[in-house]
Amino acid sequence: MTVEDMPESWEVVLSRTPFRGAKTAVRSDDVVMPGGSTARRDYQVHPGSVAVLALDDEGRVLVLRQYRHPVRHKLWEIPAGLLDVPGENPLLAAQRELYEEAHAKAEDWRVLVDLYPSPGGSDEAVRVFLARGLASVEGERYAVTDEEADMTLESVPVAELVRGVLAGELHNTCLVTGVLALQAAQAQAGGLDALRPADADWPARPY
C-alpha cells in the first residue's frame, strides 16, 4: 500500500464567485457527490504562499511576532508571504520574504515540507523552505507598514520552539509544521542534506 495524496477532481455543475478581495476570493461550487446528488462547497481561492524556516549555525530559528486580526492574537511565526506575483518562482519569493521580514539572506536552500493548511475551506498551498548559512543583508531595512510595522524578530532554539508547540503555546501553521518537520528531518538518514532541492517540483503551484 502506498500512502500518497493523489490528484482527483469531481464534477462541478455550477460555480459562482460571490466575493473577490484584494488577494483572495470566495468560490461556491455545486459538486456531484458519490450516488449522483450535489452538494455546495464554499471555499477561499488563494494564490498560495511560501514560508522560510531560517536556521542559524547555533541551532536557532528566526521567528517573528505579528498581530493577526482574525484570531485576535500576536503569533510567533516564521517569515512568509503570498505568491501574489503571477508566475513567480517560489524560491525567489521565499528569498524576498526572508529579506523583507528578517533583513537576512541564506546560502543553502531546501524544501522542508509542502502542505494544504486548510483543505476543507481553502485551496491555499504552502511550501516551507529550510534556509541555512544565514547572513544579514547590507543596507537599509525594507520599509514595512500596517501590522508588519509592529513586528519583532528573535532567534529561538529549535528545542524551545518544539516545546512551545507541544505545550499548546505556539499555533501558527507554518511555524508548527516547520519546526516539527525540521526535527523529523534531522532524525532521518542523511539528515537535512537529504531534503528535496529548493527547485523540486510543486504540482500544487507550478511556475
Short mmCIF file of C-alpha atoms in Angstrom, two decimals:
data_model
loop_
_atom_site.label_atom_id
_atom_site.label_comp_id
_atom_site.label_asym_id
_atom_site.label_seq_id
_atom_site.Cartn_x
_atom_site.Cartn_y
_atom_site.Cartn_z
CA MET A 1 0.00 0.00 0.00
CA THR A 2 1.33 3.41 -0.99
CA VAL A 3 0.31 6.25 1.31
CA GLU A 4 0.33 9.23 -1.04
CA ASP A 5 -2.10 12.03 -1.80
CA MET A 6 -3.42 11.77 -5.36
CA PRO A 7 -5.00 14.44 -7.57
CA GLU A 8 -8.70 13.98 -8.35
CA SER A 9 -11.48 16.31 -9.45
CA TRP A 10 -15.21 15.63 -9.05
CA GLU A 11 -17.70 17.15 -11.48
CA VAL A 12 -18.81 20.72 -10.79
CA VAL A 13 -22.21 21.53 -12.28
CA LEU A 14 -22.32 25.19 -11.20
CA SER A 15 -19.64 27.59 -9.97
CA ARG A 16 -20.00 31.13 -8.65
CA THR A 17 -17.65 33.72 -7.14
CA PRO A 18 -19.77 35.79 -4.71
CA PHE A 19 -16.78 37.70 -3.29
CA ARG A 20 -13.48 38.99 -4.65
CA GLY A 21 -10.96 40.65 -2.36
CA ALA A 22 -7.60 42.29 -2.99
CA LYS A 23 -5.67 39.00 -2.87
CA THR A 24 -8.21 36.19 -2.42
CA ALA A 25 -11.78 35.33 -3.38
CA VAL A 26 -14.61 33.06 -2.26
CA ARG A 27 -15.91 30.44 -4.69
CA SER A 28 -19.14 28.46 -4.37
CA ASP A 29 -19.26 25.16 -6.30
CA ASP A 30 -22.09 22.66 -6.68
CA VAL A 31 -20.21 19.34 -6.70
CA VAL A 32 -21.57 15.95 -7.78
CA MET A 33 -21.22 13.51 -4.88
CA PRO A 34 -20.98 9.70 -5.00
CA GLY A 35 -24.51 8.46 -5.77
CA GLY A 36 -25.35 11.41 -8.01
CA SER A 37 -26.56 14.06 -5.55
CA THR A 38 -24.94 17.52 -5.46
CA ALA A 39 -23.62 19.48 -2.50
CA ARG A 40 -22.48 23.09 -2.30
CA ARG A 41 -18.88 23.71 -1.25
CA ASP A 42 -17.77 27.26 -0.41
CA TYR A 43 -14.03 27.92 -0.17
CA GLN A 44 -11.36 30.57 -0.33
CA VAL A 45 -9.48 30.87 -3.62
CA HIS A 46 -5.87 31.63 -2.67
CA PRO A 47 -2.73 32.35 -4.75
CA GLY A 48 -0.54 30.18 -2.50
CA SER A 49 2.20 31.02 -0.02
CA VAL A 50 5.82 30.39 0.83
CA ALA A 51 7.45 30.32 4.26
CA VAL A 52 11.05 30.14 5.43
CA LEU A 53 12.43 28.24 8.39
CA ALA A 54 15.76 30.05 8.70
CA LEU A 55 18.17 28.01 10.84
CA ASP A 56 21.42 29.57 12.06
CA ASP A 57 24.69 27.81 12.92
CA GLU A 58 23.76 27.71 16.61
CA GLY A 59 20.55 25.77 16.02
CA ARG A 60 18.25 28.76 16.39
CA VAL A 61 15.32 29.71 14.16
CA LEU A 62 14.42 33.25 13.08
CA VAL A 63 10.88 33.94 14.27
CA LEU A 64 8.63 36.99 14.05
CA ARG A 65 5.87 38.11 16.40
CA GLN A 66 2.96 39.63 14.48
CA TYR A 67 -0.65 40.61 15.19
CA ARG A 68 -3.25 38.53 13.33
CA HIS A 69 -6.64 40.19 13.46
CA PRO A 70 -8.93 37.23 12.59
CA VAL A 71 -7.73 35.26 15.65
CA ARG A 72 -7.09 38.33 17.87
CA HIS A 73 -3.59 37.16 18.78
CA LYS A 74 0.02 38.14 18.37
CA LEU A 75 1.52 34.97 16.93
CA TRP A 76 5.10 33.79 16.67
CA GLU A 77 5.69 32.91 13.02
CA ILE A 78 8.44 32.23 10.52
CA PRO A 79 8.91 34.62 7.58
CA ALA A 80 6.19 34.00 4.99
CA GLY A 81 4.23 35.67 2.24
CA LEU A 82 1.85 35.27 -0.68
CA LEU A 83 2.70 34.10 -4.16
CA ASP A 84 0.98 37.20 -5.47
CA VAL A 85 3.31 37.85 -8.42
CA PRO A 86 1.96 35.77 -11.36
CA GLY A 87 4.45 33.11 -12.46
CA GLU A 88 6.98 33.92 -9.73
CA ASN A 89 9.47 31.22 -8.79
CA PRO A 90 8.56 30.09 -5.22
CA LEU A 91 12.24 30.08 -4.18
CA LEU A 92 12.67 33.69 -5.28
CA ALA A 93 9.50 34.59 -3.39
CA ALA A 94 10.87 32.92 -0.24
CA GLN A 95 14.18 34.74 -0.58
CA ARG A 96 12.29 38.00 -0.92
CA GLU A 97 10.24 37.31 2.21
CA LEU A 98 13.37 36.47 4.24
CA TYR A 99 14.90 39.76 3.15
CA GLU A 100 11.80 41.87 3.71
CA GLU A 101 10.75 40.43 7.07
CA ALA A 102 14.09 39.45 8.65
CA HIS A 103 16.63 41.53 6.66
CA ALA A 104 18.56 38.31 6.07
CA LYS A 105 19.81 36.07 3.26
CA ALA A 106 20.87 32.43 3.11
CA GLU A 107 23.39 30.35 1.15
CA ASP A 108 21.69 26.93 1.32
CA TRP A 109 18.02 26.38 0.46
CA ARG A 110 15.99 23.14 0.63
CA VAL A 111 12.31 22.23 0.52
CA LEU A 112 11.31 21.30 4.06
CA VAL A 113 7.61 20.48 3.61
CA ASP A 114 4.60 21.20 1.37
CA LEU A 115 1.11 21.46 2.81
CA TYR A 116 -2.52 22.47 2.34
CA PRO A 117 -3.19 24.32 5.63
CA SER A 118 -6.99 24.18 5.43
CA PRO A 119 -8.10 21.94 2.54
CA GLY A 120 -11.73 21.82 3.66
CA GLY A 121 -12.14 25.58 3.31
CA SER A 122 -9.36 26.90 1.07
CA ASP A 123 -7.29 25.87 -1.95
CA GLU A 124 -4.19 27.53 -0.44
CA ALA A 125 -0.95 25.58 -0.92
CA VAL A 126 2.16 26.42 1.12
CA ARG A 127 5.78 25.46 0.54
CA VAL A 128 8.03 25.77 3.58
CA PHE A 129 11.71 26.15 2.76
CA LEU A 130 14.68 25.45 5.02
CA ALA A 131 17.32 28.18 4.77
CA ARG A 132 20.83 27.76 6.20
CA GLY A 133 24.06 29.72 6.01
CA LEU A 134 22.38 32.89 7.20
CA ALA A 135 23.80 36.39 6.97
CA SER A 136 22.47 39.89 7.43
CA VAL A 137 21.64 41.93 4.34
CA GLU A 138 23.61 45.11 3.85
CA GLY A 139 21.90 48.47 3.50
CA GLU A 140 18.63 49.87 4.79
CA ARG A 141 15.86 47.62 6.03
CA TYR A 142 12.79 47.09 3.88
CA ALA A 143 10.09 49.66 4.69
CA VAL A 144 7.15 48.00 6.48
CA THR A 145 3.57 49.15 7.06
CA ASP A 146 0.38 48.14 8.86
CA GLU A 147 0.74 45.02 11.06
CA GLU A 148 4.32 44.49 9.93
CA ALA A 149 5.34 47.83 11.45
CA ASP A 150 4.73 46.25 14.87
CA MET A 151 6.68 43.02 14.23
CA THR A 152 9.51 41.89 16.47
CA LEU A 153 12.28 39.48 15.44
CA GLU A 154 14.02 36.90 17.62
CA SER A 155 16.30 33.87 17.24
CA VAL A 156 14.94 30.94 19.26
CA PRO A 157 16.45 27.46 19.78
CA VAL A 158 14.65 24.68 17.94
CA ALA A 159 14.11 22.74 21.17
CA GLU A 160 12.29 25.70 22.74
CA LEU A 161 10.00 26.01 19.72
CA VAL A 162 9.21 22.28 19.78
CA ARG A 163 8.42 22.55 23.49
CA GLY A 164 6.11 25.50 22.83
CA VAL A 165 4.30 23.67 20.03
CA LEU A 166 3.64 20.58 22.15
CA ALA A 167 2.63 22.71 25.13
CA GLY A 168 -0.06 24.47 23.06
CA GLU A 169 1.71 27.83 23.28
CA LEU A 170 2.54 28.26 19.58
CA HIS A 171 -0.16 27.98 16.90
CA ASN A 172 0.96 29.35 13.53
CA THR A 173 0.61 26.64 10.87
CA CYS A 174 3.93 27.22 9.13
CA LEU A 175 5.90 27.50 12.36
CA VAL A 176 4.31 24.39 13.90
CA THR A 177 4.69 22.30 10.75
CA GLY A 178 8.15 23.67 10.01
CA VAL A 179 9.79 23.03 13.37
CA LEU A 180 8.29 19.53 13.71
CA ALA A 181 9.33 18.68 10.13
CA LEU A 182 12.81 20.02 10.88
CA GLN A 183 13.12 17.77 13.92
CA ALA A 184 11.91 14.77 11.89
CA ALA A 185 14.31 15.55 9.04
CA GLN A 186 17.26 15.81 11.42
CA ALA A 187 16.47 12.30 12.68
CA GLN A 188 16.23 10.65 9.24
CA ALA A 189 19.09 9.03 7.33
CA GLY A 190 21.15 11.75 5.66
CA GLY A 191 19.74 14.46 7.91
CA LEU A 192 18.92 17.86 6.47
CA ASP A 193 21.08 17.27 3.41
CA ALA A 194 18.61 14.55 2.34
CA LEU A 195 15.80 17.09 1.93
CA ARG A 196 14.47 17.88 -1.53
CA PRO A 197 16.32 20.55 -3.53
CA ALA A 198 14.91 24.07 -3.47
CA ASP A 199 13.70 23.77 -7.07
CA ALA A 200 11.81 20.49 -6.53
CA ASP A 201 8.56 20.14 -8.47
CA TRP A 202 5.49 21.60 -6.77
CA PRO A 203 2.39 20.43 -8.66
CA ALA A 204 0.08 22.48 -6.44
CA ARG A 205 1.70 25.71 -7.68
CA PRO A 206 3.70 25.06 -10.85
CA TYR A 207 5.56 28.02 -12.30
#
